[in-house]
Short mmCIF file of C-alpha atoms (C1' of nucleotides) in Angstrom, two decimals:
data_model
loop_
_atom_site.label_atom_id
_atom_site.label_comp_id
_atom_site.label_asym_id
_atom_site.label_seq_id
_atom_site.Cartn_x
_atom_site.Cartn_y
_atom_site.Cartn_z
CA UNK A 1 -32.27 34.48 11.11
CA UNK A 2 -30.34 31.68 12.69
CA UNK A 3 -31.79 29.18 14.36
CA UNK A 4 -30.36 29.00 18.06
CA UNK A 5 -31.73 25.66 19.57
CA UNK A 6 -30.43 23.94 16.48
CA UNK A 7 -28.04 21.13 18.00
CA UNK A 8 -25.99 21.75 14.85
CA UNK A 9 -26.00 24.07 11.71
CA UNK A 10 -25.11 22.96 8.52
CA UNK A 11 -22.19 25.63 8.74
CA UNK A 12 -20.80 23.50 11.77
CA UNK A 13 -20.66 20.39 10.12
CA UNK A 14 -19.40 21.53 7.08
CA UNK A 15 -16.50 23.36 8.94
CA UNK A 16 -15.69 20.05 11.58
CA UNK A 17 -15.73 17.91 8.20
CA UNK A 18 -13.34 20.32 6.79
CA UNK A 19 -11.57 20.84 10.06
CA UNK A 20 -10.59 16.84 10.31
CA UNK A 21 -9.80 16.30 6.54
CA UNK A 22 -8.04 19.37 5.87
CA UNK A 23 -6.05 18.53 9.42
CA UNK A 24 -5.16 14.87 8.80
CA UNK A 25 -4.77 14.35 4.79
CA UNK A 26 -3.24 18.28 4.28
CA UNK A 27 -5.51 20.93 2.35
CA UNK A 28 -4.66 20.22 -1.24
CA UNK A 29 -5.13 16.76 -1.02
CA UNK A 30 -8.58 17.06 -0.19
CA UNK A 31 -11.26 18.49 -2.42
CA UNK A 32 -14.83 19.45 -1.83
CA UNK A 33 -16.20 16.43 -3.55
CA UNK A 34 -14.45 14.64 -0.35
CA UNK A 35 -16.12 16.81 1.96
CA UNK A 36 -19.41 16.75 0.98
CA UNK A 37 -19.25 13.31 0.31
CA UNK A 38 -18.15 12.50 3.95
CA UNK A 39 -20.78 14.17 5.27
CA UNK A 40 -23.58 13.01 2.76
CA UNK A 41 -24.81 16.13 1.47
CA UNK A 42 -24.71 17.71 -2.33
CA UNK A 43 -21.60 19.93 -3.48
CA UNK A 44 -24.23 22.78 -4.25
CA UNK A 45 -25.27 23.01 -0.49
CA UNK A 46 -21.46 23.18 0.57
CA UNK A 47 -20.92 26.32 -2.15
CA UNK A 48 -24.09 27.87 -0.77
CA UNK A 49 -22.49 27.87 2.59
CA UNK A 50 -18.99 28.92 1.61
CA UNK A 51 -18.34 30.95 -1.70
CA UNK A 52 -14.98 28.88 -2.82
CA UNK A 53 -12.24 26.37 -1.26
CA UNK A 54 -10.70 29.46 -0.39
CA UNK A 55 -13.16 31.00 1.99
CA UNK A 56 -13.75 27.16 3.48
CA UNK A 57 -9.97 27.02 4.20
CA UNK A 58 -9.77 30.79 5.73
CA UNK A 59 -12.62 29.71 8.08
CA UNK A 60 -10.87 26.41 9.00
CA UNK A 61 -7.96 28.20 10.02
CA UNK A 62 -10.08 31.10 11.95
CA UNK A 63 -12.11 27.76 13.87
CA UNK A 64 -8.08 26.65 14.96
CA UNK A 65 -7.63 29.40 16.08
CA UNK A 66 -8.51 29.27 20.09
CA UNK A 67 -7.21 31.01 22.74
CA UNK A 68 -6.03 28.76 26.16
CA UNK A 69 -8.78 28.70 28.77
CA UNK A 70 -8.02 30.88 31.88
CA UNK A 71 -6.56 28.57 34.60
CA UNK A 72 -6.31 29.78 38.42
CA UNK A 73 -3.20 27.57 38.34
CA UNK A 74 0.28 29.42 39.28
CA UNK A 75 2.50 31.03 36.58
CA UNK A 76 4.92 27.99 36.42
CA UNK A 77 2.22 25.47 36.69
CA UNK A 78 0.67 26.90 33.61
CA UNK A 79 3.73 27.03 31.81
CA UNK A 80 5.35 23.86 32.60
CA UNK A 81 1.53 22.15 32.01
CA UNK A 82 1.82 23.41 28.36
CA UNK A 83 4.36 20.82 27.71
CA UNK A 84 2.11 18.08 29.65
CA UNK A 85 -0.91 18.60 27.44
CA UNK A 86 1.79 18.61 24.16
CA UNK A 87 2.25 15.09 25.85
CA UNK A 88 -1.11 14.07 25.89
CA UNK A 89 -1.57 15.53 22.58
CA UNK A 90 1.14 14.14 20.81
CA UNK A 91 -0.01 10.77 21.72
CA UNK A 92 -3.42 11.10 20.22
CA UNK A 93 -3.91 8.90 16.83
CA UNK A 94 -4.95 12.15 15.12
CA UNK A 95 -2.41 14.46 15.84
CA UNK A 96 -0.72 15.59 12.77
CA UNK A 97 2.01 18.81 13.79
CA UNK A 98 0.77 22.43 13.67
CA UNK A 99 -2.55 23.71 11.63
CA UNK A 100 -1.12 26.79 11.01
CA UNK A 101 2.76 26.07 10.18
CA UNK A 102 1.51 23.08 8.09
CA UNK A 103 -0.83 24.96 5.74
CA UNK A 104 2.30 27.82 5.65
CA UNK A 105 4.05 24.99 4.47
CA UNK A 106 1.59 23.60 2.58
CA UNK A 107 0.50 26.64 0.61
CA UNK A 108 3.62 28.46 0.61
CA UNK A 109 4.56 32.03 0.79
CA UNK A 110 1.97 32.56 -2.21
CA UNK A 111 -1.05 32.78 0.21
CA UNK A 112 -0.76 36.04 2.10
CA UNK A 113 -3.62 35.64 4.22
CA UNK A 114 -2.66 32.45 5.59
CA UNK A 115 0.56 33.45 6.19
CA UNK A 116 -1.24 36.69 8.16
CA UNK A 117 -3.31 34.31 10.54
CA UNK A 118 -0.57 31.68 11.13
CA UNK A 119 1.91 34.72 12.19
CA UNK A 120 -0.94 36.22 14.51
CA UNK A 121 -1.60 32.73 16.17
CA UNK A 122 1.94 32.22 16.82
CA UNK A 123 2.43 35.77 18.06
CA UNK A 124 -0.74 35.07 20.72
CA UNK A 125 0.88 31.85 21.65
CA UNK A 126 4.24 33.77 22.54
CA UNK A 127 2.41 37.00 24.47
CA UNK A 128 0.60 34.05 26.70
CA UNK A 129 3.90 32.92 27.72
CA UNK A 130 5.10 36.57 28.17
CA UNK A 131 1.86 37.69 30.25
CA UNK A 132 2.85 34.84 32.56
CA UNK A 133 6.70 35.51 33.19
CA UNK A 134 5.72 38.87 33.90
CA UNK A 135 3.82 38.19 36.15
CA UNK A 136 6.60 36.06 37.38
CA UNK A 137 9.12 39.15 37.17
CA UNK A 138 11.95 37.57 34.93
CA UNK A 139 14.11 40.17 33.85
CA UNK A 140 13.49 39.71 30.26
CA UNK A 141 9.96 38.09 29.84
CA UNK A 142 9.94 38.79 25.64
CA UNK A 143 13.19 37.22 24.94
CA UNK A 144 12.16 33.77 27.02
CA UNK A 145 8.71 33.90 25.89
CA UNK A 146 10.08 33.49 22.45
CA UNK A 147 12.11 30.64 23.88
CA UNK A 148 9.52 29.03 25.37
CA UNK A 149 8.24 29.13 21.78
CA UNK A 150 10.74 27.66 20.68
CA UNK A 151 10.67 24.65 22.82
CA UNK A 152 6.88 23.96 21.53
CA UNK A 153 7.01 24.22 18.20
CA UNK A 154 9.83 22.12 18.28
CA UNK A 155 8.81 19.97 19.59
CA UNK A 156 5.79 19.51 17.72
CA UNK A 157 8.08 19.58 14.23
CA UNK A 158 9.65 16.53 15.75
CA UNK A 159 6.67 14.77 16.77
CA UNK A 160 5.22 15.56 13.32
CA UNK A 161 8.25 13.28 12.36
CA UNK A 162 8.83 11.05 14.45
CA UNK A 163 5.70 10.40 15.88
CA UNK A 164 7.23 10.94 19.58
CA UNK A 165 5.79 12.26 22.54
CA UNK A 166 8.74 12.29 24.30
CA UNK A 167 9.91 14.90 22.03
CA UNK A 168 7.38 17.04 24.99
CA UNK A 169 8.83 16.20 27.75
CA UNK A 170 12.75 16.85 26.40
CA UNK A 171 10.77 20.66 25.68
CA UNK A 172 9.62 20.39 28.88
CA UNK A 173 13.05 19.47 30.75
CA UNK A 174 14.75 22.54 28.54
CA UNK A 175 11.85 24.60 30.00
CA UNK A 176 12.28 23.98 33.12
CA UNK A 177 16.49 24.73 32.94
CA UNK A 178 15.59 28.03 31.22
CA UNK A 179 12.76 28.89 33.55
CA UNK A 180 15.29 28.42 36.73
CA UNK A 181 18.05 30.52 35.29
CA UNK A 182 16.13 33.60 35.00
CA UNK A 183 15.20 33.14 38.45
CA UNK A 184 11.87 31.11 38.56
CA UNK A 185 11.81 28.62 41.45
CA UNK A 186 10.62 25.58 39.62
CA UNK A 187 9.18 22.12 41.24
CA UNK A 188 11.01 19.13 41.51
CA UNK A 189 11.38 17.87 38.01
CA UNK A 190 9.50 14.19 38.59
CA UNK A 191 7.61 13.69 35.36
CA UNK A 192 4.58 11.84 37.32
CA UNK A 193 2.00 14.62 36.72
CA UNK A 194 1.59 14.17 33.47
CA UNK B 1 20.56 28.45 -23.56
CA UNK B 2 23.06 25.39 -22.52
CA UNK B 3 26.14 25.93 -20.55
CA UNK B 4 29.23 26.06 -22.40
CA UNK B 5 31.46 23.95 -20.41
CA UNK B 6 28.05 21.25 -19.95
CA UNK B 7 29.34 19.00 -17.22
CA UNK B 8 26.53 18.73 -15.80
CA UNK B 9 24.26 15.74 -16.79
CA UNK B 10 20.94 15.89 -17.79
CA UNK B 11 19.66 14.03 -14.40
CA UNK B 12 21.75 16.59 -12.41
CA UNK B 13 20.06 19.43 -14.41
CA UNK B 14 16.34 17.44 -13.59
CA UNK B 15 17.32 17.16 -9.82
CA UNK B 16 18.35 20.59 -9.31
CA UNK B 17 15.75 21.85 -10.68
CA UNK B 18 12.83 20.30 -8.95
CA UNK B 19 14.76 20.31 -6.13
CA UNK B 20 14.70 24.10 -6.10
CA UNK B 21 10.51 24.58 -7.42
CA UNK B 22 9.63 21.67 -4.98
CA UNK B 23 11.25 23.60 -2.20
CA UNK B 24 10.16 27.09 -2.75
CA UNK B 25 6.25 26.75 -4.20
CA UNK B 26 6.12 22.99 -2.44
CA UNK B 27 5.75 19.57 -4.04
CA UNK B 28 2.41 19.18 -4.56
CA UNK B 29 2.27 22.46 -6.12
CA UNK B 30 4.56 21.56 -8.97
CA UNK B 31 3.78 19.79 -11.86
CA UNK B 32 6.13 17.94 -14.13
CA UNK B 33 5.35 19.81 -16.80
CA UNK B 34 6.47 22.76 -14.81
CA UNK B 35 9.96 21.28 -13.77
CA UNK B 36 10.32 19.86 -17.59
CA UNK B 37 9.64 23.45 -19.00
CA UNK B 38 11.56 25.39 -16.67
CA UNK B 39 14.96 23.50 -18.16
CA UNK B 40 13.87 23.51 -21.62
CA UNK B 41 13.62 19.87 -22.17
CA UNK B 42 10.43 17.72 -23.06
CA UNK B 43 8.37 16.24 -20.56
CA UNK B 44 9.17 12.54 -22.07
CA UNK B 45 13.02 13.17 -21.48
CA UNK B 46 12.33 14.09 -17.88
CA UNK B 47 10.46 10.79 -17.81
CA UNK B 48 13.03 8.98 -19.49
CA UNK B 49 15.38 9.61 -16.52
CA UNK B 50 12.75 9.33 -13.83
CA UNK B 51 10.06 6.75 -13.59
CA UNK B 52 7.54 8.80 -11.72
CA UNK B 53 7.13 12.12 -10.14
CA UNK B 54 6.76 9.87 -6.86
CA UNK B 55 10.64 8.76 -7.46
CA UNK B 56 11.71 12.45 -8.62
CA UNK B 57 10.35 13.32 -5.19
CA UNK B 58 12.73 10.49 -3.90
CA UNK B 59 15.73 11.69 -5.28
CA UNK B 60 14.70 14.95 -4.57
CA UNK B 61 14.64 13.99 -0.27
CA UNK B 62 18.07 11.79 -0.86
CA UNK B 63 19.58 15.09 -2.56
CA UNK B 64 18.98 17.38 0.69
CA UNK B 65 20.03 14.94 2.99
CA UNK B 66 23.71 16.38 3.56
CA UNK B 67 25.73 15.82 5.91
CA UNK B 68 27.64 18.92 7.69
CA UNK B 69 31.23 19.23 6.80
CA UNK B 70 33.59 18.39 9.60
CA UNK B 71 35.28 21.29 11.23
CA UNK B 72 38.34 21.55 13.16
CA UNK B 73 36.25 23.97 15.84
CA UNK B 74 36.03 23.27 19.48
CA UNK B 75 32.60 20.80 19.71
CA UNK B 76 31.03 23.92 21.48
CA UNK B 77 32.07 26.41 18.56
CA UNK B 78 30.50 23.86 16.18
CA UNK B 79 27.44 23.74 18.51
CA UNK B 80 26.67 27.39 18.87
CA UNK B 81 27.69 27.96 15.38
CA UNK B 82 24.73 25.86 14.28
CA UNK B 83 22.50 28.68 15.47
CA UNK B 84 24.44 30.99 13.05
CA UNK B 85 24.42 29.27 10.33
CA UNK B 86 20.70 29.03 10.75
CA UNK B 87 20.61 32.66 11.15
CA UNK B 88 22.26 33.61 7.83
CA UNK B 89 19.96 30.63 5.73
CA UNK B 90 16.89 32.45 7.71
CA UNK B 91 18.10 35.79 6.53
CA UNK B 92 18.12 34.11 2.66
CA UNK B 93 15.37 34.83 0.04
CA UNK B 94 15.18 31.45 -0.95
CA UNK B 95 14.62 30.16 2.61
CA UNK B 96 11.18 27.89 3.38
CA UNK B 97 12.12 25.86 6.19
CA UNK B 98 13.02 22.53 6.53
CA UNK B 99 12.67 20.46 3.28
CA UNK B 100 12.00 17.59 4.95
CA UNK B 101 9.28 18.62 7.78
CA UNK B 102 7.53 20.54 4.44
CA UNK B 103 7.46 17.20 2.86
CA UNK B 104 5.72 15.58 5.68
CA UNK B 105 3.18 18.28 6.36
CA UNK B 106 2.59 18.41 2.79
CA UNK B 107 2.58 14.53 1.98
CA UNK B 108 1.12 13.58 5.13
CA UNK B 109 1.06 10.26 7.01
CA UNK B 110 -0.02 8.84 3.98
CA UNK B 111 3.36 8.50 2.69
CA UNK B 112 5.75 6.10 4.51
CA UNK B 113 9.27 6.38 2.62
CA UNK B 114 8.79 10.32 2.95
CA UNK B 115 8.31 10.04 6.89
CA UNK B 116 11.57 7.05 6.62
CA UNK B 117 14.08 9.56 5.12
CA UNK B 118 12.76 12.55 7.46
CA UNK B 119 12.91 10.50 10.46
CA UNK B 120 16.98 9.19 9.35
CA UNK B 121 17.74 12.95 8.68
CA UNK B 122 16.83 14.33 12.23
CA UNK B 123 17.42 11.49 13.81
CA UNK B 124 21.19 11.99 11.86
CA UNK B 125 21.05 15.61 13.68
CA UNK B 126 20.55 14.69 16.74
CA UNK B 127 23.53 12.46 16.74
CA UNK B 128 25.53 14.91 15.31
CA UNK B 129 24.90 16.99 18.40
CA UNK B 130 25.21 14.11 20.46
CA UNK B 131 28.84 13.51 19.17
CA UNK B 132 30.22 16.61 20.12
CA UNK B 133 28.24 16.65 23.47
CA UNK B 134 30.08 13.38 24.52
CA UNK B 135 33.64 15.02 23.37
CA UNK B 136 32.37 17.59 25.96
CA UNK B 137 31.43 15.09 28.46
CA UNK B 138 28.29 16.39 30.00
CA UNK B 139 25.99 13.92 31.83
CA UNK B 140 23.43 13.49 29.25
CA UNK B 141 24.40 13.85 26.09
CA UNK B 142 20.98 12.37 23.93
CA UNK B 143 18.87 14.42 26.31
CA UNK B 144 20.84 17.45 25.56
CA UNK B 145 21.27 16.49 21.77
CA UNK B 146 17.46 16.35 21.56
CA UNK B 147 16.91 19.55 23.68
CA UNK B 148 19.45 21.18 21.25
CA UNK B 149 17.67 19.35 17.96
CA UNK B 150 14.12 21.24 19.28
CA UNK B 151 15.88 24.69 19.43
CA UNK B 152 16.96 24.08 15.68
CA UNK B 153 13.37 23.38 14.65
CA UNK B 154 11.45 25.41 16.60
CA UNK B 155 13.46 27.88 15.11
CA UNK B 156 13.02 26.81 11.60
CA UNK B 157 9.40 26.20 12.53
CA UNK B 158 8.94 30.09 13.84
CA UNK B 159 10.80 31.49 10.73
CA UNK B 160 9.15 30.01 8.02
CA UNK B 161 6.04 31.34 9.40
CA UNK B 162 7.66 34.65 10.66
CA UNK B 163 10.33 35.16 8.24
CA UNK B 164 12.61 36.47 11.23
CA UNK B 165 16.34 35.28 11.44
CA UNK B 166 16.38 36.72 15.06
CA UNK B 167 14.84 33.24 16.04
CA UNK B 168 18.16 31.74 15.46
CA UNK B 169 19.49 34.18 18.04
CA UNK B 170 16.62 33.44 20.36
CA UNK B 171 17.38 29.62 19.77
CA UNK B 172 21.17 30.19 20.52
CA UNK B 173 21.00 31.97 23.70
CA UNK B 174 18.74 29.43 24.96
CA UNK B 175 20.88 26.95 23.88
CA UNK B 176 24.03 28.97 25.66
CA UNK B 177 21.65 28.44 28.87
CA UNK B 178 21.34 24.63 28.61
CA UNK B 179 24.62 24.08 27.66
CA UNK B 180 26.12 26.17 30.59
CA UNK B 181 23.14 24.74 32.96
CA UNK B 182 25.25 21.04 31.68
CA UNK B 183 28.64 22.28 33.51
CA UNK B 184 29.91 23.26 29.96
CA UNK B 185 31.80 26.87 29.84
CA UNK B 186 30.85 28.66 27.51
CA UNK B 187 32.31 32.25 26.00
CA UNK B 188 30.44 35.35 26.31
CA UNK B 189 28.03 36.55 24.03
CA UNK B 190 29.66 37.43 20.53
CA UNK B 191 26.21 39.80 19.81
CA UNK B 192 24.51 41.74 22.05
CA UNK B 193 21.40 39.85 23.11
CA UNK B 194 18.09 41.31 21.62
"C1'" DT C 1 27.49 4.88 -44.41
"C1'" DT C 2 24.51 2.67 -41.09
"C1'" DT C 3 23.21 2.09 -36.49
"C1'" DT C 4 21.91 3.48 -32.17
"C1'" DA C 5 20.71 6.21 -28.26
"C1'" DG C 6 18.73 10.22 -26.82
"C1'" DT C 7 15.83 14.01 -27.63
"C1'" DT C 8 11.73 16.85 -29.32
"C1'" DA C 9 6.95 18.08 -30.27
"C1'" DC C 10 2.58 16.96 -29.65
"C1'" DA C 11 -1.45 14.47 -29.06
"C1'" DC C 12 -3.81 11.74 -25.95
"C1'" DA C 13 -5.88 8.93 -22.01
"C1'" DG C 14 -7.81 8.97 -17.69
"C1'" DA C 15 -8.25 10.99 -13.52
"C1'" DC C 16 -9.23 14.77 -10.48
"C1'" DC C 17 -9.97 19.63 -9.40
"C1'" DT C 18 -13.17 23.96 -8.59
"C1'" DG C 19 -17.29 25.83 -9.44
"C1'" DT C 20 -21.92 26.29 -12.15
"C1'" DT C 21 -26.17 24.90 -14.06
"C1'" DT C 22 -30.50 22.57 -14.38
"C1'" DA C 23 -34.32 20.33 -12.74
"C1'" DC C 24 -36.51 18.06 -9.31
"C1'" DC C 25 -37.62 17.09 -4.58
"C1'" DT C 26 -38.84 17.92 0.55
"C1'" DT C 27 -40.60 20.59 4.37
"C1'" DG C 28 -42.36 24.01 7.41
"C1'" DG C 29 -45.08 28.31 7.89
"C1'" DC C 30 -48.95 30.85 6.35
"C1'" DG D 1 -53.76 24.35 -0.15
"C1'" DC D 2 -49.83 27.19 -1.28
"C1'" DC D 3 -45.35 28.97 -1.45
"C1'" DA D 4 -40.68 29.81 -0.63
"C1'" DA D 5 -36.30 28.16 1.15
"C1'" DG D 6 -33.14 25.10 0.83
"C1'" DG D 7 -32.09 20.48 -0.06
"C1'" DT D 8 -30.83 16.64 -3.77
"C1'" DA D 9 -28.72 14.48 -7.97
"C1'" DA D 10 -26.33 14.74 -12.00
"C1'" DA D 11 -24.37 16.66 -15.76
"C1'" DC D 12 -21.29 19.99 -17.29
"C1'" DA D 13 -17.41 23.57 -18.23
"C1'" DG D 14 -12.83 24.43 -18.16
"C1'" DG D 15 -8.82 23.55 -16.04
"C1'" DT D 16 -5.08 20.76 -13.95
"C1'" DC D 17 -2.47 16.63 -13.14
"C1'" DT D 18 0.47 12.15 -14.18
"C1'" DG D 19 1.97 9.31 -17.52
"C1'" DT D 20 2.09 7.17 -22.43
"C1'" DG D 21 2.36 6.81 -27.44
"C1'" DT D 22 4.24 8.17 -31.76
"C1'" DA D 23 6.87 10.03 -35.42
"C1'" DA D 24 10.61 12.83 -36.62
"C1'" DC D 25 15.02 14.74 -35.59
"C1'" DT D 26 19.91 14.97 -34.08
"C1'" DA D 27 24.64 13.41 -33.15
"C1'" DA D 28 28.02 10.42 -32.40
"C1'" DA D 29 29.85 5.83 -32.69
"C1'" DA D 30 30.93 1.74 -35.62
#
DNA sequence: TTTTAGTTACACAGACCTGTTTACCTTGGC
DNA sequence: GCCAAGGTAAACAGGTCTGTGTAACTAAAA
C-alpha cells in the first residue's frame, strides 16, 4: 500500500506544514485553509488525509513527541548537556516555548486527550532524568528528577517570555548546585562547552 | 439579578468577568458575546466601555498584574513561603497557570504589548526575589533571583499540565538547596519531604 | 417637565472557521 | 485504449467571530 522509496508522502508534508504553523502562530489561529494553502494543494486532499482539525492536531502532537537519542556520554554529561542544547535551542528564530504545555494552554482543560499526551511527554521527560541519577545512585532519584524538571520547563516559560537564552544556563547553574548536594561530583562549572 | 448594595461599576463588573472566562477556557476561546451574556448586559454596553476586545484583553493583563503584599516575615520566610502559596493556588479548582505565559502561548509572538506586560510582570518577580536576597546578602543575588523565578514557573508550568500541587513542594525543597548552597541558613523542613 | 446619559434588543456587515459537495482534471498500470 | 485513484478548483452550508447601527426604553438631573 504505501509507497516506500517515496522521498515524501503527502501525509509528511501535510503534518511538517501543520507541525511549523500550529508551532509558531498557536493552533487556533491557524486554520486548514492556511495549511493547505502553504503547501499548494486543495482543502479536499488535506480532509482525505486527516478526518477533521482534530485528528490533524492529535497527530501533530504524537510527531512532537520524540524520545532523546541514546548518548554513550556519562550520567552528568547527559544531564548537564540538556541545559546546553535548551541554549542552543532557545536561541533559534523559531523557538516558541513548549508544544505540549502551549496547546494545554491553548486549548484548555476542555481537551482531554491533549491534556493525556502532554502529561505522558512530561512524565517521559522526568523518568529520563530519573533513569540517569540512578544510575548515578542519588539517594532520592524521583524527587530530583522532578527538580530537574523543574529547572527546564522553567526555563523554557521564561524564554517563551523573554526571549532569553540565558534563562538555560541560570537552569543549568541551579542544576549543577542540586546535582552536587545529593552527592554527584560535577565538572568545573566554566560555561565554554556550550 | 443585581447586587443590592451595587458598588461595583459596570466596567468593574466587565473586567471581572472576562478576566475570570479569559483565564479558565483562554482568550481566544471567548467571545464577547460570551463575556456580555454571562453578566446580563448587551453586547453594545460592553462596547460602550471598551473599544475592542483587543483593549478588554489589555485591561484584562493590567488587572492580574499585582503586586505581593509586603510582609513583616524574615526575607527567607517570604521566600520559601512563595512555594506555599503556590501550593495552595495549585490545589484550587479555578487554577490554569500563569495568566500571563497563557497569554503569550495563546497570542503568540504576533502580539507585542501582550509579550511587554508579561515580560514587566516576571521581570517584576524576579526583583522581588532579588530584594529580599540582597537583605540576605548572598553573593549573587540576580543569579539566585532568576534561579528562584525558574522554580516558580517550572512549577506552574508542570501543574497546569499535571494538575499536582506537590510541584510546589518539589520547587521548594529545591529552592531550600540553592538557598542553603548560597551560605543562607535555613530552618528544617516544616513537611515531611515526599 | 424636559433633557441627557446610559442601557436594551436586535439586526446586520464582513470576515473567518470547519467540513462537504460537485465536477473536472491528471496520471500510472493494465 | 481504458480505468481507477487521487488530485484540483470552487462553490456551498452552517456556524462563529468582532464590531456597528438603530430605535426604544429607563432613570435621574435640571
Amino acid at each position: 500500500m504505501a509507497s516506500p522509496h517515496q522521498k515524501q508522502t503527502m501525509k509528511d508534508r501535510i503534518l511538517q506544514t501543520a507541525d511549523r504553523l500550529f508551532y509558531l502562530k498557536g493552533i487556533r489561529a491557524i486554520g486548514v485553509d492556511t495549511i493547505s494553502a502553504e503547501i499548494g494543494i486543495s482543502k479536499r486532499t488535506l480532509y482525505n488525509h486527516f478526518p477533521s482539525k482534530d485528528a490533524l492536531i492529535a497527530a501533530y502532537l504524537e510527531r512532537r513527541f520524540v524520545q532523546p537519542k541514546p548518548s554513550d556520554k556519562s550520567p552528568v554529561e547527559q544531564i548537564l548537556g540538556t541545559f546546553d542544547a535548551l541554549e542552543r535551542r532557545f536561541g533559534a528564530k523559531d523557538f516558541r516555548g513548549c508544544p505540549f504545555v502551549n496547546a494545554v494552554a491553548e486549548l484548555g482543560g476542555e481537551d482531554k486527550s491533549v491534556k493525556k499526551v502532554a502529561i505522558a511527554f512530561k512524565e517521559s521527560r522526568r523518568l529520563w532524568f530519573r533513569d540517569r541519577l540512578l544510575e548515578l545512585g542519588v539517594a532520592d532519584p524521583e524527587g530530583l528528577a522532578t527538580q530537574l524538571q523543574l529547572l527546564v520547563d522553567g526555563s523554557i516559560a521564561q524564554d517563551l517570555v523573554r526571549d532569553d537564552p540565558a534563562m538555560a544556563r541560570a537552569a543549568k547553574q541551579a542544576a549543577r548546585v542540586l546535582l552536587e548536594n545529593a552527592g554527584v561530583k560535577v565538572s568545573s562549572p566554566d560555561g565554554a562547552k556550550a
